[in-house]
């Protein structure tokens, strides 16, 4: 497959500057792109790679056009990274699996699998489960009893959708992620059943509902609700190894980066961003568009639109100032002691004088 | 299934206040419960939901009875959450799988599977492994060679019990958890095998032993011992994405919340609570009933019964005071500088005077 | 199997002190070893166990020989832990699986599986994939289309190698680890496709390349590159539940402990050590031999050879001093206020005097 820049430009929302007849066959990194490939520039850390690139054309913001070497055409784009995503998608082929239930797939007789869905060897669809049109279950993906998976979804190997959970359309489940594990709900029973105290399991009778266009990362776990639903809102993207507790509600278009943990019954608004390794306590509300810096601990409600960091969170700038001050603390303690002595001496002198 | 409150009360350790003849068909959240359902109240964050509930009856502590609206009967319980757990369990049906080795299950001829156990399609039982009575292996659960799983256990899809590990009775393994992965044991060998240094693998020849009534969360990993056993004590509950290193011993009835990491050879007593994302160093001893706050780092032994937080841990109240003081640090540095100048001036004045 | 100490010594790089004719049948912990077994001592925390050991012989550094009880022979070793690893490996048998594609294994007709490789029931090898000599795929390991796995590898249950990824020789993939999940790459598109903003997926078109002698822990996730390769260098060992983002390059012989997260495009040199739960930001360079303490947050490049901790990282000693000073901060704030008052009084007195 090859496309001229003139054909490509309008499809990716970019304006061609240079030879529109030039054909490219795919996208590549600045440092490895050949004259037949398209590259992309936006991060100043890669300015050297840009200067040395052999790419036939570079997608770039208007402001950065001057840095593109003379040998490369430019595709000027107001949202450069978006245009790159579109270009890459045009040339990219997802791993194709033939439609139908393949030999070695395990599909219960009572399951409803759309005729255009592809069920690979070793994938499993349980009793009463439904799989929508054009959805792919790769080897070892598993959809348990009465769960529903929508249209155009991709379930990678080892992805699990437990009983009765609901997955919308165009959802991607990366390998070994878990939808609908039991929430961590135990009632400490002093009496037990006559043999001393026990942690009595609270049945996790609810489900997980995942709306359209969500992506769930590898080994990410989303617990089913104790009662009712744990919900992941439309278009939200979740990275790898994230923990989402029972009864959590995540709004639309949020971004949850790797290794974040969200405790039970917490609610995130729309467009929330949680950076890597953040921990959020239970029963907390985080407003629309709030952004939380990496490794922070969120214990209290956050209003919409804030950018916060630290444990507990505070405005990001304030947090950075505290961090910068921290290494001075040991010296501060010493200076304090010295200063107190000097003040004491002054006080003694003053006393002597009176 | 439906039960009158008069029947239900004694079974869940609660006293009925209101119409004992009222029948309920299940439990639900305060906000969604219908007059034919039972709800539960204990967290003050849900007082508004309680006031507006349409539930036929509410399980509640005596002290909270006054907040229940007139339209709902009360089930007064000394351990309200325990009574809720019992009520929910009465109405809840776990996903049932038919007993026997089902078509598509992979069971080695030398394995011993109890006739009442249920082995789903795609589940695997290796050579010499034993599966106890009434235990369920869901699709894609795997028990490797000579491992032993007790009675009444549930292994969800993708749960792995590696060779020779021992799992007690009534144990629940959530999806994609791993029992018996190799511990992280390498000896740095300067000489290698003649081609420069290597990290030489130390064989992880031991096992994991999981006692009765333990629950292990989704994608949680428990490493086998280098030699001997890694042990998870009776009735302990482990959340999702937890790492437990080789040769760790966890006492009975402990609670280990999501994303905790426990390094090798560390020992936890009975009833220890580690909140989310805590990290514990290797070769540490944590006493019975110790409680560690979220995201803390434990580097030293902890005595029984303490409640600690921070890195390194200190008493929780002290930790909170430090956290509260931290944002004042940048200003403190400035004030210190000013104060030092003022003292210097006073000293100069004093000098001039003498 | 049994070996005399005289036979064993040279094979593990140790010198026998005591009865070289004594035969041992395996290795065990100091506390449980019998007179027919070999134990090992290096950590002072286990001095009591050493004093009480019944082991036939103890591997020990020359400096520690004096602590070994008279009843045990000594195997004096310059690299005691390396000698222990070698001894343990001599007596240890990895779980053996018969060579060949076993009944219940799912191997595509177009896959190339070496005749000496062992493919267990429920393991999957996709179209065009290659499996090298003496490599074992345990039940439920999965190698997708056109991926390549080298010689002498072990893939435990649930380990996933996604399409086109490349795995070298003697690589060990612990259960449920994921090689080649999609990186977390989305371009925020204000316009979407006419129905409001979306996070547009950037195709993750690259691969993961894992060099020889690497070990990857259980439930660890290594994302494929957006373009090009994510690389794990020769002999590097990665613990459980680690997240490695797209386009990361990890040098040879590094050690990455459990629950570490490394963001996209970051580069680690050779012999880097990241302790547990460390987070590393994207596009960062960490020099050869740098060591980062547990739970640290790395936001900036680190030069070779440093030992750092904290967020952001600073020299480890400095970090410890800050940690030690932190609990004094609340008192410091109070003292500061008192001292300021005393200075003010002195100033007033001085003013009165003039």
GROMACS .gro file of N, CA and C in nm, chain A residues 171-257:
model
  261
  171UNK      N    1  -1.465  -0.197   2.216
  171UNK     CA    2  -1.383  -0.204   2.337
  171UNK      C    3  -1.263  -0.296   2.311
  172UNK      N    4  -1.146  -0.256   2.361
  172UNK     CA    5  -1.027  -0.340   2.348
  172UNK      C    6  -0.983  -0.386   2.486
  173UNK      N    7  -0.971  -0.515   2.503
  173UNK     CA    8  -0.923  -0.572   2.630
  173UNK      C    9  -0.786  -0.633   2.605
  174UNK      N   10  -0.682  -0.572   2.660
  174UNK     CA   11  -0.546  -0.622   2.642
  174UNK      C   12  -0.528  -0.756   2.715
  175UNK      N   13  -0.418  -0.828   2.685
  175UNK     CA   14  -0.402  -0.963   2.740
  175UNK      C   15  -0.408  -0.968   2.893
  176UNK      N   16  -0.473  -1.073   2.941
  176UNK     CA   17  -0.476  -1.105   3.085
  176UNK      C   18  -0.541  -0.999   3.172
  177UNK      N   19  -0.618  -0.906   3.113
  177UNK     CA   20  -0.696  -0.817   3.199
  177UNK      C   21  -0.819  -0.891   3.250
  178UNK      N   22  -0.873  -0.841   3.359
  178UNK     CA   23  -0.983  -0.911   3.427
  178UNK      C   24  -1.101  -0.815   3.447
  179UNK      N   25  -1.213  -0.848   3.391
  179UNK     CA   26  -1.334  -0.768   3.407
  179UNK      C   27  -1.431  -0.847   3.493
  180UNK      N   28  -1.460  -0.794   3.614
  180UNK     CA   29  -1.562  -0.858   3.694
  180UNK      C   30  -1.513  -0.952   3.802
  181UNK      N   31  -1.386  -0.940   3.842
  181UNK     CA   32  -1.339  -1.012   3.960
  181UNK      C   33  -1.419  -0.965   4.081
  182UNK      N   34  -1.424  -1.049   4.184
  182UNK     CA   35  -1.495  -1.011   4.307
  182UNK      C   36  -1.427  -0.892   4.372
  183UNK      N   37  -1.506  -0.795   4.419
  183UNK     CA   38  -1.451  -0.686   4.498
  183UNK      C   39  -1.398  -0.737   4.630
  184UNK      N   40  -1.316  -0.655   4.694
  184UNK     CA   41  -1.252  -0.692   4.821
  184UNK      C   42  -1.347  -0.653   4.933
  185UNK      N   43  -1.446  -0.737   4.957
  185UNK     CA   44  -1.550  -0.704   5.054
  185UNK      C   45  -1.564  -0.813   5.158
  186UNK      N   46  -1.526  -0.781   5.279
  186UNK     CA   47  -1.533  -0.878   5.389
  186UNK      C   48  -1.583  -0.806   5.513
  187UNK      N   49  -1.669  -0.873   5.588
  187UNK     CA   50  -1.717  -0.817   5.714
  187UNK      C   51  -1.649  -0.894   5.826
  188UNK      N   52  -1.579  -0.822   5.913
  188UNK     CA   53  -1.510  -0.890   6.022
  188UNK      C   54  -1.612  -0.936   6.124
  189UNK      N   55  -1.625  -1.067   6.139
  189UNK     CA   56  -1.727  -1.126   6.225
  189UNK      C   57  -1.657  -1.183   6.349
  190UNK      N   58  -1.673  -1.112   6.461
  190UNK     CA   59  -1.607  -1.151   6.587
  190UNK      C   60  -1.645  -1.293   6.628
  191UNK      N   61  -1.768  -1.332   6.591
  191UNK     CA   62  -1.818  -1.460   6.641
  191UNK      C   63  -1.791  -1.575   6.545
  192UNK      N   64  -1.786  -1.545   6.416
  192UNK     CA   65  -1.765  -1.651   6.318
  192UNK      C   66  -1.876  -1.753   6.328
  193UNK      N   67  -1.842  -1.877   6.299
  193UNK     CA   68  -1.942  -1.982   6.308
  193UNK      C   69  -1.911  -2.073   6.426
  194UNK      N   70  -1.874  -2.009   6.535
  194UNK     CA   71  -1.849  -2.086   6.656
  194UNK      C   72  -1.704  -2.128   6.674
  195UNK      N   73  -1.618  -2.094   6.574
  195UNK     CA   74  -1.477  -2.133   6.585
  195UNK      C   75  -1.387  -2.011   6.579
  196UNK      N   76  -1.432  -1.903   6.642
  196UNK     CA   77  -1.350  -1.782   6.647
  196UNK      C   78  -1.379  -1.691   6.530
  197UNK      N   79  -1.316  -1.573   6.531
  197UNK     CA   80  -1.345  -1.470   6.432
  197UNK      C   81  -1.310  -1.512   6.289
  198UNK      N   82  -1.385  -1.456   6.195
  198UNK     CA   83  -1.356  -1.478   6.052
  198UNK      C   84  -1.379  -1.347   5.976
  199UNK      N   85  -1.315  -1.336   5.861
  199UNK     CA   86  -1.351  -1.232   5.764
  199UNK      C   87  -1.460  -1.293   5.676
  200UNK      N   88  -1.585  -1.253   5.701
  200UNK     CA   89  -1.696  -1.314   5.630
  200UNK      C   90  -1.711  -1.248   5.492
  201UNK      N   91  -1.712  -1.329   5.389
  201UNK     CA   92  -1.719  -1.275   5.253
  201UNK      C   93  -1.854  -1.209   5.227
  202UNK      N   94  -1.851  -1.086   5.179
  202UNK     CA   95  -1.973  -1.019   5.133
  202UNK      C   96  -1.989  -1.055   4.985
  203UNK      N   97  -2.097  -1.123   4.949
  203UNK     CA   98  -2.112  -1.163   4.808
  203UNK      C   99  -2.099  -1.042   4.716
  204UNK      N  100  -2.025  -1.059   4.611
  204UNK     CA  101  -2.009  -0.951   4.515
  204UNK      C  102  -2.106  -0.982   4.401
  205UNK      N  103  -2.230  -0.936   4.423
  205UNK     CA  104  -2.342  -0.980   4.341
  205UNK      C  105  -2.366  -0.892   4.219
  206UNK      N  106  -2.297  -0.778   4.213
  206UNK     CA  107  -2.316  -0.685   4.102
  206UNK      C  108  -2.234  -0.722   3.980
  207UNK      N  109  -2.218  -0.626   3.891
  207UNK     CA  110  -2.144  -0.651   3.766
  207UNK      C  111  -2.049  -0.536   3.735
  208UNK      N  112  -1.976  -0.549   3.626
  208UNK     CA  113  -1.902  -0.438   3.565
  208UNK      C  114  -1.971  -0.404   3.434
  209UNK      N  115  -1.990  -0.275   3.408
  209UNK     CA  116  -2.040  -0.232   3.279
  209UNK      C  117  -1.935  -0.141   3.216
  210UNK      N  118  -1.891  -0.179   3.097
  210UNK     CA  119  -1.790  -0.102   3.024
  210UNK      C  120  -1.857  -0.041   2.903
  211UNK      N  121  -1.852   0.091   2.893
  211UNK     CA  122  -1.920   0.159   2.782
  211UNK      C  123  -1.835   0.152   2.654
  212UNK      N  124  -1.887   0.211   2.548
  212UNK     CA  125  -1.823   0.203   2.417
  212UNK      C  126  -1.683   0.268   2.415
  213UNK      N  127  -1.598   0.218   2.326
  213UNK     CA  128  -1.470   0.280   2.294
  213UNK      C  129  -1.373   0.286   2.411
  214UNK      N  130  -1.391   0.199   2.508
  214UNK     CA  131  -1.298   0.191   2.621
  214UNK      C  132  -1.183   0.097   2.584
  215UNK      N  133  -1.062   0.126   2.635
  215UNK     CA  134  -0.954   0.028   2.626
  215UNK      C  135  -0.906  -0.004   2.767
  216UNK      N  136  -0.885  -0.132   2.792
  216UNK     CA  137  -0.840  -0.178   2.925
  216UNK      C  138  -0.706  -0.247   2.908
  217UNK      N  139  -0.606  -0.205   2.987
  217UNK     CA  140  -0.469  -0.252   2.971
  217UNK      C  141  -0.446  -0.394   3.020
  218UNK      N  142  -0.328  -0.445   2.986
  218UNK     CA  143  -0.289  -0.581   3.023
  218UNK      C  144  -0.285  -0.595   3.175
  219UNK      N  145  -0.334  -0.707   3.225
  219UNK     CA  146  -0.333  -0.738   3.370
  219UNK      C  147  -0.402  -0.631   3.454
  220UNK      N  148  -0.484  -0.547   3.394
  220UNK     CA  149  -0.566  -0.454   3.473
  220UNK      C  150  -0.688  -0.529   3.526
  221UNK      N  151  -0.728  -0.496   3.649
  221UNK     CA  152  -0.838  -0.567   3.715
  221UNK      C  153  -0.949  -0.469   3.750
  222UNK      N  154  -1.069  -0.498   3.705
  222UNK     CA  155  -1.185  -0.414   3.737
  222UNK      C  156  -1.285  -0.501   3.813
  223UNK      N  157  -1.303  -0.469   3.941
  223UNK     CA  158  -1.388  -0.552   4.026
  223UNK      C  159  -1.536  -0.526   4.001
  224UNK      N  160  -1.617  -0.630   4.005
  224UNK     CA  161  -1.761  -0.618   3.996
  224UNK      C  162  -1.812  -0.549   4.122
  225UNK      N  163  -1.931  -0.489   4.113
  225UNK     CA  164  -1.992  -0.420   4.226
  225UNK      C  165  -2.041  -0.520   4.330
  226UNK      N  166  -2.043  -0.475   4.455
  226UNK     CA  167  -2.105  -0.555   4.561
  226UNK      C  168  -2.253  -0.572   4.527
  227UNK      N  169  -2.316  -0.460   4.499
  227UNK     CA  170  -2.454  -0.456   4.446
  227UNK      C  171  -2.451  -0.350   4.337
  228UNK      N  172  -2.528  -0.365   4.233
  228UNK     CA  173  -2.528  -0.265   4.127
  228UNK      C  174  -2.412  -0.282   4.032
  229UNK      N  175  -2.352  -0.170   3.990
  229UNK     CA  176  -2.255  -0.175   3.881
  229UNK      C  177  -2.128  -0.097   3.912
  230UNK      N  178  -2.016  -0.152   3.872
  230UNK     CA  179  -1.894  -0.075   3.853
  230UNK      C  180  -1.898  -0.028   3.708
  231UNK      N  181  -1.872   0.101   3.682
  231UNK     CA  182  -1.890   0.154   3.547
  231UNK      C  183  -1.764   0.223   3.495
  232UNK      N  184  -1.725   0.189   3.372
  232UNK     CA  185  -1.616   0.260   3.304
  232UNK      C  186  -1.680   0.335   3.188
  233UNK      N  187  -1.669   0.468   3.191
  233UNK     CA  188  -1.742   0.551   3.097
  233UNK      C  189  -1.684   0.551   2.955
  234UNK      N  190  -1.767   0.589   2.862
  234UNK     CA  191  -1.740   0.594   2.719
  234UNK      C  192  -1.606   0.660   2.685
  235UNK      N  193  -1.526   0.590   2.606
  235UNK     CA  194  -1.403   0.649   2.554
  235UNK      C  195  -1.289   0.662   2.654
  236UNK      N  196  -1.307   0.609   2.773
  236UNK     CA  197  -1.200   0.613   2.873
  236UNK      C  198  -1.093   0.509   2.841
  237UNK      N  199  -0.967   0.543   2.867
  237UNK     CA  200  -0.857   0.453   2.837
  237UNK      C  201  -0.783   0.421   2.966
  238UNK      N  202  -0.763   0.294   2.991
  238UNK     CA  203  -0.698   0.247   3.114
  238UNK      C  204  -0.574   0.168   3.075
  239UNK      N  205  -0.464   0.202   3.137
  239UNK     CA  206  -0.334   0.142   3.107
  239UNK      C  207  -0.319   0.006   3.179
  240UNK      N  208  -0.200  -0.050   3.179
  240UNK     CA  209  -0.174  -0.182   3.236
  240UNK      C  210  -0.172  -0.181   3.390
  241UNK      N  211  -0.204  -0.294   3.450
  241UNK     CA  212  -0.183  -0.320   3.593
  241UNK      C  213  -0.254  -0.221   3.683
  242UNK      N  214  -0.367  -0.170   3.636
  242UNK     CA  215  -0.449  -0.078   3.715
  242UNK      C  216  -0.550  -0.159   3.796
  243UNK      N  217  -0.576  -0.113   3.919
  243UNK     CA  218  -0.676  -0.175   4.006
  243UNK      C  219  -0.796  -0.081   4.019
  244UNK      N  220  -0.913  -0.128   3.983
  244UNK     CA  221  -1.035  -0.049   3.999
  244UNK      C  222  -1.130  -0.127   4.088
  245UNK      N  223  -1.159  -0.072   4.206
  245UNK     CA  224  -1.235  -0.141   4.308
  245UNK      C  225  -1.384  -0.151   4.277
  246UNK      N  226  -1.455  -0.223   4.360
  246UNK     CA  227  -1.599  -0.244   4.339
  246UNK      C  228  -1.677  -0.113   4.353
  247UNK      N  229  -1.777  -0.101   4.267
  247UNK     CA  230  -1.869   0.013   4.269
  247UNK      C  231  -1.805   0.146   4.229
  248UNK      N  232  -1.683   0.142   4.177
  248UNK     CA  233  -1.623   0.265   4.124
  248UNK      C  234  -1.699   0.307   3.999
  249UNK      N  235  -1.714   0.439   3.979
  249UNK     CA  236  -1.770   0.492   3.855
  249UNK      C  237  -1.663   0.582   3.793
  250UNK      N  238  -1.623   0.551   3.671
  250UNK     CA  239  -1.527   0.635   3.599
  250UNK      C  240  -1.602   0.703   3.486
  251UNK      N  241  -1.592   0.836   3.478
  251UNK     CA  242  -1.662   0.910   3.375
  251UNK      C  243  -1.601   0.888   3.237
  252UNK      N  244  -1.662   0.951   3.135
  252UNK     CA  245  -1.618   0.937   2.997
  252UNK      C  246  -1.482   1.003   2.975
  253UNK      N  247  -1.409   0.954   2.877
  253UNK     CA  248  -1.288   1.019   2.825
  253UNK      C  249  -1.181   1.042   2.930
  254UNK      N  250  -1.179   0.961   3.035
  254UNK     CA  251  -1.072   0.973   3.134
  254UNK      C  252  -0.951   0.891   3.092
  255UNK      N  253  -0.836   0.923   3.151
  255UNK     CA  254  -0.712   0.850   3.124
  255UNK      C  255  -0.655   0.803   3.257
  256UNK      N  256  -0.636   0.674   3.270
  256UNK     CA  257  -0.585   0.618   3.395
  256UNK      C  258  -0.458   0.541   3.362
  257UNK      N  259  -0.346   0.595   3.409
  257UNK     CA  260  -0.215   0.545   3.368
  257UNK      C  261  -0.176   0.423   3.454
   0.00000   0.00000   0.00000
